[in-house]
CSV table of C-alpha atoms in Angstrom, one decimal:
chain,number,residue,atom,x,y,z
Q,1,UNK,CA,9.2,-11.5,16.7
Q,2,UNK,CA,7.1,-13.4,13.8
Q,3,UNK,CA,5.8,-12.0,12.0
Q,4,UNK,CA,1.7,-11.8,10.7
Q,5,UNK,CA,0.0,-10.3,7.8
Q,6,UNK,CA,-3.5,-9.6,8.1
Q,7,UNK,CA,-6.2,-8.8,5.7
Q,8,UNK,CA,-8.5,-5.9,6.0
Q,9,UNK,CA,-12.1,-6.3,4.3
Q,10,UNK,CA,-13.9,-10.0,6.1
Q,11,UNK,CA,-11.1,-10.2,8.5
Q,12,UNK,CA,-11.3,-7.1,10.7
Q,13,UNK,CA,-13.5,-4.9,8.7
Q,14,UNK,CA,-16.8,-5.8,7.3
Q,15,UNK,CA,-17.8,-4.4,3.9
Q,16,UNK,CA,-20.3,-7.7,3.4
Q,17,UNK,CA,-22.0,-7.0,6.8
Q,18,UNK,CA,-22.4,-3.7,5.7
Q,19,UNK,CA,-23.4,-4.2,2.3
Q,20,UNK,CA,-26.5,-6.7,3.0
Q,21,UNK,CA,-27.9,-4.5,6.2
Q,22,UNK,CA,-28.2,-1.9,3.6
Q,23,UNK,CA,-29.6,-3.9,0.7
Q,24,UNK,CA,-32.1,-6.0,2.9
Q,25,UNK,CA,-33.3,-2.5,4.3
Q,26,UNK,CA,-33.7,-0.7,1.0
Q,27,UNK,CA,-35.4,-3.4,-1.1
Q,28,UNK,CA,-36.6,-5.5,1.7
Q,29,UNK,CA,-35.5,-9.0,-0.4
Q,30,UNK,CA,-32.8,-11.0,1.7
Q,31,UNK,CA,-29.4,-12.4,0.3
Q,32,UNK,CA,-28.8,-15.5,-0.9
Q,33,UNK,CA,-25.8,-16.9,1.0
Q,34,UNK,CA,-25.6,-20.4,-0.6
Q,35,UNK,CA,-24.9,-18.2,-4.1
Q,36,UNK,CA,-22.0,-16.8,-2.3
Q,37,UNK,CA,-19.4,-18.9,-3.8
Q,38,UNK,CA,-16.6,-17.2,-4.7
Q,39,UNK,CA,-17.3,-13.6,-4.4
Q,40,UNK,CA,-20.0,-12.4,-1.8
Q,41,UNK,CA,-21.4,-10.5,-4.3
Q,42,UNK,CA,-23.1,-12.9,-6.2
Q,43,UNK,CA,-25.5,-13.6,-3.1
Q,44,UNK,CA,-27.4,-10.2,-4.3
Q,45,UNK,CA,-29.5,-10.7,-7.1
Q,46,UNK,CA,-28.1,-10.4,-9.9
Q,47,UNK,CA,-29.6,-7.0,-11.7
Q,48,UNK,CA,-28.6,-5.5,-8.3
Q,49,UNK,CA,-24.8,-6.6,-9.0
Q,50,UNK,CA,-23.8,-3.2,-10.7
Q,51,UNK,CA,-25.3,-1.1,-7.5
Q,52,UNK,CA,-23.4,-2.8,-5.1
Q,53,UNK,CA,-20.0,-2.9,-6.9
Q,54,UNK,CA,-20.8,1.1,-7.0
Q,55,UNK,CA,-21.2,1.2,-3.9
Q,56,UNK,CA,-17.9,-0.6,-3.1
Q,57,UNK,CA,-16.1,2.1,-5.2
Q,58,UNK,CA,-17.6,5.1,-3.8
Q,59,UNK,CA,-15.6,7.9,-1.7
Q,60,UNK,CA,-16.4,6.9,2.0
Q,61,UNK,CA,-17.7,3.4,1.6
Q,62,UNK,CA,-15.3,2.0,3.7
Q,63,UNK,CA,-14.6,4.9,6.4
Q,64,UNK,CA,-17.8,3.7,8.1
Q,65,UNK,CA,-17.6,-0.4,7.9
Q,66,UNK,CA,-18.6,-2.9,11.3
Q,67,UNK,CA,-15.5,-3.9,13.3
Q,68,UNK,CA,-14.9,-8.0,13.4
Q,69,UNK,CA,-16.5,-9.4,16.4
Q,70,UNK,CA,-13.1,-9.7,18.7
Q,71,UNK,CA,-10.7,-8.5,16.4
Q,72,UNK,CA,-9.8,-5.1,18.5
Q,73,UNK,CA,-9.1,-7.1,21.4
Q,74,UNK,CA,-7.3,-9.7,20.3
Q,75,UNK,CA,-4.8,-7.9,18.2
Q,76,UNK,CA,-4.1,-5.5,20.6
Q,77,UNK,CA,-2.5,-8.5,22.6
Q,78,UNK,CA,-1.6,-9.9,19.6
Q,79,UNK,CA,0.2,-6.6,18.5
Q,80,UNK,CA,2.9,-6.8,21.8
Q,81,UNK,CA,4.2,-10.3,21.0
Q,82,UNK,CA,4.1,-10.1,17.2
Q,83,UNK,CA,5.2,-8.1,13.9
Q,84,UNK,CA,1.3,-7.0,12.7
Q,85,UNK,CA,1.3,-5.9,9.3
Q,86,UNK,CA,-2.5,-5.0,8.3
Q,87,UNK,CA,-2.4,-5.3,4.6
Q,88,UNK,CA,-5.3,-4.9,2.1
Q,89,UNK,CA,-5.0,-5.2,-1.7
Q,90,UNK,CA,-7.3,-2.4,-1.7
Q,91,UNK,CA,-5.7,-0.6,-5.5
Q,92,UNK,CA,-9.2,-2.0,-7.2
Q,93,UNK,CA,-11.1,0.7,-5.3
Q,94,UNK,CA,-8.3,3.8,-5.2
Q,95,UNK,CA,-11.3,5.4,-3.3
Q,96,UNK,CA,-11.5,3.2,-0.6
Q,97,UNK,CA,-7.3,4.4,0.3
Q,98,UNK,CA,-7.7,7.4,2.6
Q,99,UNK,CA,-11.1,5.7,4.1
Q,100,UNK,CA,-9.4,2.6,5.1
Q,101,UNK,CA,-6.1,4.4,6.8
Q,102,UNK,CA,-8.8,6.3,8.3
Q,103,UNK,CA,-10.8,3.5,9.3
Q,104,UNK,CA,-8.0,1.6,11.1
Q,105,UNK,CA,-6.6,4.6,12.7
Q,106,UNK,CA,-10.1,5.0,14.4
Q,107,UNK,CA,-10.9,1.4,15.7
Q,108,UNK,CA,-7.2,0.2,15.5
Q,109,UNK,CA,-5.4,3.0,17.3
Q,110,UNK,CA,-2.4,1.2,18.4
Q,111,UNK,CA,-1.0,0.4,15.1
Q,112,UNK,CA,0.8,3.3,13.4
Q,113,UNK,CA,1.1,4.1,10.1
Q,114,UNK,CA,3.8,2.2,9.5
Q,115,UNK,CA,2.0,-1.3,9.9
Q,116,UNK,CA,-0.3,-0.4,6.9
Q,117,UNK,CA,-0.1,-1.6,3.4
Q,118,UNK,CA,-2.6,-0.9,0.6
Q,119,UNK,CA,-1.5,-3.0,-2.6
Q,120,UNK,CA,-2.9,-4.4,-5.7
Q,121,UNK,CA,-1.0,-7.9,-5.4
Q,122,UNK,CA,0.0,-9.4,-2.1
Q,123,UNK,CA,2.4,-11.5,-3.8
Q,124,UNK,CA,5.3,-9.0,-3.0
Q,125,UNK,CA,4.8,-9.6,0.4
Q,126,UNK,CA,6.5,-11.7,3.6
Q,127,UNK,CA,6.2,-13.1,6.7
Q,128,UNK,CA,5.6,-16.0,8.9
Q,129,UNK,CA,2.0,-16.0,9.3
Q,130,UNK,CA,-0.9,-14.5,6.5
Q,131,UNK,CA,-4.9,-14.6,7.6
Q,132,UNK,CA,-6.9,-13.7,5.1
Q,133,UNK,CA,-10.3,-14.8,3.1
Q,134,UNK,CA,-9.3,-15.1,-0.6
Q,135,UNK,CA,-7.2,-18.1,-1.5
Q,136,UNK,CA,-6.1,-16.2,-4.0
Q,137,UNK,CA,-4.3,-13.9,-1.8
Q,138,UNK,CA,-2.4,-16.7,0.3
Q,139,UNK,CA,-1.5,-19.1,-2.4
Q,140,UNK,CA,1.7,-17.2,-3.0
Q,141,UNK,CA,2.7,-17.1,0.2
Q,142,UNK,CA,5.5,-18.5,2.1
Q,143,UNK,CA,5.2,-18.9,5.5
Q,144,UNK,CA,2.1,-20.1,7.2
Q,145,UNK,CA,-1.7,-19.5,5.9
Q,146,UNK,CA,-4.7,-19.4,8.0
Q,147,UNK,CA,-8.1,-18.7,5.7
Q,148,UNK,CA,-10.4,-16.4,7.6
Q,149,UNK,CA,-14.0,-18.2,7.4
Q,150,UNK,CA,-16.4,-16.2,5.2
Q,151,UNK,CA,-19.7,-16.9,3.0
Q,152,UNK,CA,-17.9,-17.1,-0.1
Q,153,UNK,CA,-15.0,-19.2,0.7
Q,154,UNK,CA,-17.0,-22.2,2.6
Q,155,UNK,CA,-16.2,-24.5,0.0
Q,156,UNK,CA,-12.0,-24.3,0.0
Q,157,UNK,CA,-10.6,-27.3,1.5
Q,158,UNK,CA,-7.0,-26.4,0.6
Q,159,UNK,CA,-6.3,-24.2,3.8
Q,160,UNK,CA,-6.5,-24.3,7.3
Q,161,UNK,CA,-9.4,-22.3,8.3
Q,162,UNK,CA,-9.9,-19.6,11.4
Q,163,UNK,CA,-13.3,-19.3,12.2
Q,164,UNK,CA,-13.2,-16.2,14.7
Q,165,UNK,CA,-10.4,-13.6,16.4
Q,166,UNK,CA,-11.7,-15.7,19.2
Q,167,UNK,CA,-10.0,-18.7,17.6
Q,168,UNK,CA,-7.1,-17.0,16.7
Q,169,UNK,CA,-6.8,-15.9,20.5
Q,170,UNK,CA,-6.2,-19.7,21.5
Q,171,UNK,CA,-3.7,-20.3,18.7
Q,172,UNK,CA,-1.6,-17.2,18.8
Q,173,UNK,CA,-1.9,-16.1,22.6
Q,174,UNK,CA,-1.9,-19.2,24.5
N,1,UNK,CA,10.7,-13.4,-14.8
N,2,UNK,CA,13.1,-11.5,-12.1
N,3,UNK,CA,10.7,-9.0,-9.6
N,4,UNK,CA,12.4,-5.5,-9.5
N,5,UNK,CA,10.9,-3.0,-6.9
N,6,UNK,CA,10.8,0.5,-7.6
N,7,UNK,CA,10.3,4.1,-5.5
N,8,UNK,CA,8.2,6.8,-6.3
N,9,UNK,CA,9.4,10.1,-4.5
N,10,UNK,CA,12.6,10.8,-6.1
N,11,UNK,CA,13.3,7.9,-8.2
N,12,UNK,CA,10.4,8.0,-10.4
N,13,UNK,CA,8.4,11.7,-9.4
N,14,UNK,CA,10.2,14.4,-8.1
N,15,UNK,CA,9.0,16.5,-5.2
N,16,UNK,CA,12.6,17.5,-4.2
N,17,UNK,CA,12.1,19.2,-7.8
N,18,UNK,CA,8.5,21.1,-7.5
N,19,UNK,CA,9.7,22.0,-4.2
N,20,UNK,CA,12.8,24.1,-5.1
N,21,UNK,CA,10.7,25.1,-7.9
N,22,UNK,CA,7.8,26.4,-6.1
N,23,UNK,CA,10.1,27.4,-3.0
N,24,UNK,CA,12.7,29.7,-4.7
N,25,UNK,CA,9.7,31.5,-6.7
N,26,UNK,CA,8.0,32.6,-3.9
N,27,UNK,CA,10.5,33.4,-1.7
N,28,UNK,CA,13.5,34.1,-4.3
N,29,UNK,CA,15.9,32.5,-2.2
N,30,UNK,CA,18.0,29.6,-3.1
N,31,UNK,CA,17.7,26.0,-1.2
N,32,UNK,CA,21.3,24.8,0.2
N,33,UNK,CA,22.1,21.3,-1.6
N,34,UNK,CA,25.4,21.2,0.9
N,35,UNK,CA,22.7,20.8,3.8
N,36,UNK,CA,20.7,18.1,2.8
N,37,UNK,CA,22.3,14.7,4.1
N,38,UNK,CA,19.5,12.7,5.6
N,39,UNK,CA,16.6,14.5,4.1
N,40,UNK,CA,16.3,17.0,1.3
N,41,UNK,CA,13.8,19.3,3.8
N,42,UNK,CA,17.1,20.0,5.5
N,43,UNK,CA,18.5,22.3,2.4
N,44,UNK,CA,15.8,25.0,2.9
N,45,UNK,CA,16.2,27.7,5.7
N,46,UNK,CA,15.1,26.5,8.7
N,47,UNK,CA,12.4,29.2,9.5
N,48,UNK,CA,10.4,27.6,6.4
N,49,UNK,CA,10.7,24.0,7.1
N,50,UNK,CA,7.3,23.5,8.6
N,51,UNK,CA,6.0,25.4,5.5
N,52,UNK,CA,7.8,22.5,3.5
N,53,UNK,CA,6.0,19.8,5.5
N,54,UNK,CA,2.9,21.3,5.6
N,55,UNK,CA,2.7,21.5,1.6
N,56,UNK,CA,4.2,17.7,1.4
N,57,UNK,CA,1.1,16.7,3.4
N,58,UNK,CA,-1.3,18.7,1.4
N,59,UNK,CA,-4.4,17.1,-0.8
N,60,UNK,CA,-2.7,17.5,-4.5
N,61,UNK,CA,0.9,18.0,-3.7
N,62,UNK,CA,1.6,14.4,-4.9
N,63,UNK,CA,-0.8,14.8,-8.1
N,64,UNK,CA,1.2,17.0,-10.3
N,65,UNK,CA,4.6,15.9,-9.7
N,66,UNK,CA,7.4,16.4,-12.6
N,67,UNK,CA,8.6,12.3,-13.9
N,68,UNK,CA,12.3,12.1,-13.5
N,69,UNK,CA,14.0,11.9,-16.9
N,70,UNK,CA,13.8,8.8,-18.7
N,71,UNK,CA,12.1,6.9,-16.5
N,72,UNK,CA,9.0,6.4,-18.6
N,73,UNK,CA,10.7,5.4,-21.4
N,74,UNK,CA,13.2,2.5,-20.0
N,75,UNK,CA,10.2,1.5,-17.3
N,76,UNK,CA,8.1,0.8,-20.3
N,77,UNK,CA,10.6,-1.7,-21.6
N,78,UNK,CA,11.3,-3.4,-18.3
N,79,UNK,CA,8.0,-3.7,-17.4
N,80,UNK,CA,7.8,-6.4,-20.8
N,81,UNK,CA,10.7,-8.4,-19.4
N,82,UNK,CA,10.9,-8.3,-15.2
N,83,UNK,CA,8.3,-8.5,-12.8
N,84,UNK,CA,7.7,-4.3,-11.9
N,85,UNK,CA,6.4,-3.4,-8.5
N,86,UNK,CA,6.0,0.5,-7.8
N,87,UNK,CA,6.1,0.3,-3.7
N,88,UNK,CA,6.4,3.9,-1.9
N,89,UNK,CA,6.7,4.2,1.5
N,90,UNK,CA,3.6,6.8,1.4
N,91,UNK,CA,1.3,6.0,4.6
N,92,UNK,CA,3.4,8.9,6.5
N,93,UNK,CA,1.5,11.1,4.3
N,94,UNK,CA,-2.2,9.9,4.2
N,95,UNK,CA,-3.8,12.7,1.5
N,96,UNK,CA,-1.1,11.7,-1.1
N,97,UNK,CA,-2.6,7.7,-1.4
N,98,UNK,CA,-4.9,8.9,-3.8
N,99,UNK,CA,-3.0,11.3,-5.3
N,100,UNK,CA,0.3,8.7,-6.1
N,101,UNK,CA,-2.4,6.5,-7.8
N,102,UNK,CA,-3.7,9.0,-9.8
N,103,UNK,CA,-0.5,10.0,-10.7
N,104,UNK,CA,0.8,6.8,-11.6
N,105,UNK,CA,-1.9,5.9,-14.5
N,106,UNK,CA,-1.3,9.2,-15.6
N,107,UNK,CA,2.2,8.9,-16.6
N,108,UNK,CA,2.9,5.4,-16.6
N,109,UNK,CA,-0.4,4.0,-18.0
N,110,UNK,CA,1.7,0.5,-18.6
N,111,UNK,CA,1.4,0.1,-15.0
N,112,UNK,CA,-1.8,-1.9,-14.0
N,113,UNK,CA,-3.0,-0.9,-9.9
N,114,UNK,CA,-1.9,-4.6,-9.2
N,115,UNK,CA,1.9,-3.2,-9.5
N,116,UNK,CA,1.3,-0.3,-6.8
N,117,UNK,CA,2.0,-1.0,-3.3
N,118,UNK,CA,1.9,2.4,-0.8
N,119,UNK,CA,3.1,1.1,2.8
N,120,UNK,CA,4.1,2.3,5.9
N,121,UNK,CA,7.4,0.0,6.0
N,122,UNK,CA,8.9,-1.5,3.3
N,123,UNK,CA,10.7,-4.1,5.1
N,124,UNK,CA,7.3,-6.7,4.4
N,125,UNK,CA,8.2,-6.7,0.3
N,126,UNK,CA,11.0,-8.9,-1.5
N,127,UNK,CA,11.9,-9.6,-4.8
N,128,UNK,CA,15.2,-9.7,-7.1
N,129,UNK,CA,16.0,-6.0,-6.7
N,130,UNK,CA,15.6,-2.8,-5.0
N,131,UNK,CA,15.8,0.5,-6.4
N,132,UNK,CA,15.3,3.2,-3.8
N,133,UNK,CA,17.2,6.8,-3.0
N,134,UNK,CA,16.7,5.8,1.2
N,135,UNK,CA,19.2,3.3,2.9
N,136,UNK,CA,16.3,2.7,5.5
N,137,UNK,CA,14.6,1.3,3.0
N,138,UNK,CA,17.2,-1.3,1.5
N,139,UNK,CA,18.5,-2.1,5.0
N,140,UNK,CA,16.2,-5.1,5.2
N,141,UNK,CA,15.8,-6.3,1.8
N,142,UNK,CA,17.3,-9.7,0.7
N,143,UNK,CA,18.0,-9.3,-3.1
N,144,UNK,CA,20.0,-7.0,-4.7
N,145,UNK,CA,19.7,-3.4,-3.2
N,146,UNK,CA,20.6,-0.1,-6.1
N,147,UNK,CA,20.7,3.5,-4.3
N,148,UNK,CA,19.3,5.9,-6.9
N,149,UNK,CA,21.7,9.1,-5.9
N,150,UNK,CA,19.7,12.4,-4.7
N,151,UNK,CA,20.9,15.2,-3.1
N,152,UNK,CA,19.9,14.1,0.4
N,153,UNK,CA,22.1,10.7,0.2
N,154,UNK,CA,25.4,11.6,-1.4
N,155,UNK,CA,27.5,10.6,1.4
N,156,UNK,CA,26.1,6.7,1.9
N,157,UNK,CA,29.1,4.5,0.8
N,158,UNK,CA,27.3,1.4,1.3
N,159,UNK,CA,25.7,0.6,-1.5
N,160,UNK,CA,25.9,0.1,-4.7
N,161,UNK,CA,24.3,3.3,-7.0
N,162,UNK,CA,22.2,3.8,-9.7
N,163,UNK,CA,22.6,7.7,-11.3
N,164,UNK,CA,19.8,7.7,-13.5
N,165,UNK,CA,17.2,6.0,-15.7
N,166,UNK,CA,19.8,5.9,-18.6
N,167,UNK,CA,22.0,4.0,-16.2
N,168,UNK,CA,19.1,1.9,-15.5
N,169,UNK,CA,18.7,0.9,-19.4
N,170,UNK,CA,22.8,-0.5,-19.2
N,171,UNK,CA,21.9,-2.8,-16.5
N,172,UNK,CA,18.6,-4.2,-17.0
N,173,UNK,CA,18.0,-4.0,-20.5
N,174,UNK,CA,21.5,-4.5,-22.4
C-alpha cells in the first residue's frame, strides 16, 4: 500500500474558517484575503494580530474547528486502498494536542490512534505521497507533494496544487 | 549532521520506575522482574494490572516522571553535534500529550518543540539511528537500530544494545 501523509489545520480541519466567522462577527470589519500571503494571519488587521494568535493557543481552540468540504468522505475510501498517516506539526500550540486527537477521533472515526502524529518538524517523516498547505512543510520531503490550495499560499508556483478532496477523489480513487 | 531518534518512556523518563515506586508503597508488595518479557505491566500481580493501566492513562502520570541517569547530561552534548528527534509512540495514551511536552522543556530545556514528535506508529520517521527499549518500534526503521535494555526486553537477541546513557557517551561522542 503507498503510502500518504496528510496535514491537519487547511487540509481537513479549518482553524482559518473558524477564525474569520468569529472575527467578522465580533468587530463586524471583514478580512483582507489579498494580505494573506504567507500566513493567514496577516489578512486580520494588524493591531488584531496578537488576539488571534491567542486564540490559536488557547485550550479547546481546535476541539471545535469546521470539517474540509469532502474530506470525511473521501478519505474514508481513501483510507482502504492506502497507508493514511494524518500528521500536524501541531508542538507550536502544545494546547491544541489533546483537542486535535480529540477532534479527529470525532469526525475521523475510522482512523485509530495509531495514524496520528503531532510533531514540531515534519522533516523526520516518510512516505509516498504528502498534502499539505505550507511549502515549508513539503520541501523536505521525498516522495510526491501535492500543496493543498489555501489563501496564503496562492502565490507558490513550485508545487503541484490540489484544490479540493473532491480533486483528490479523481487522482487517488479513480 | 547524522539524525538520531530517541524514546521517551524508558529510555529517557522512567514510568517502569514511579510505578514500582508508587506500587510497592502502597501495596508493600514487590513487582516480579522475572515476569516482565513483552511488557513491564506484566511483573505486577495480575489482580492489580488494570490499576497499573488506569494510572498510566491518567492526566499527570507522564508530568512528574524520574529522567533516567545521565541522559541529560550526554543528550545535551549530542544535541550540539547530531540531528536529535525525541519521537514517543504516545497517541495510545491521549492525556499524556501534554504532559510529555511539559515534561520535556522541564528537564531538557536544550530541546526546542521542533525536536518532539508523539505518534501513534513510529514506522512514518527515519533518520541515522534509532534508540528505542521496543523491537516493534525498530522493526521498520532503515538506519541503524540500538535496543536500550529494560526489564521487559531482556531476552530479544536481535539487536544490537545500548545499556545506558554512559554507554551512549562511548559511541556518539568519543
Amino acid at each position: 500500500m503507498e503510502r500518504v501523509i496528510i496535514d491537519m489545520d487547511e487540509v481537513i480541519a479549518d482553524p482559518m474558517g473558524d477564525m474569520i466567522d468569529w472575527y467578522e462577527q465580533k468587530y463586524g470589519t471583514k478580512v483582507d484575503y489579498s494580505k494573506m500571503a504567507g500566513s493567514w494571519v496577516k489578512g486580520f488587521p494588524e493591531e488584531h494580530h496578537a488576539l488571534v494568535w491567542e486564540r490559536l493557543r488557547s485550550p479547546g481552540f481546535f476541539r471545535h474547528l469546521p470539517v474540509m468540504k469532502d474530506s470525511v468522505e473521501v478519505l474514508r475510501e481513501m483510507n482502504e486502498r492506502y497507508e493514511i498517516f494524518i500528521v500536524s506539526a501541531a508542538m507550536e500550540f502544545p494546547n491544541s494536542l489533546k483537542d486535535k486527537y480529540d477532534w479527529l477521533q470525532e469526525h475521523f472515526p475510522f482512523f485509530s490512534w495509531r495514524q496520528l502524529t503531532l510533531c514540531g518538524d515534519k522533516k523526520l517523516v516518510y512516505g509516498d505521497y504528502m498534502i499539505d498547505d505550507h511549502s515549508r512543510n513539503l520541501v523536505h520531503f521525498t516522495g510526491k507533494k501535492l500543496l493543498y490550495t489555501s489563501p496564503h499560499n496562492l502565490a507558490e508556483t513550485e508545487y503541484q496544487r490540489l484544490g479540493s478532496w473532491a480533486e483528490a477523489r479523481t487522482i487517488f480513487l479513480k
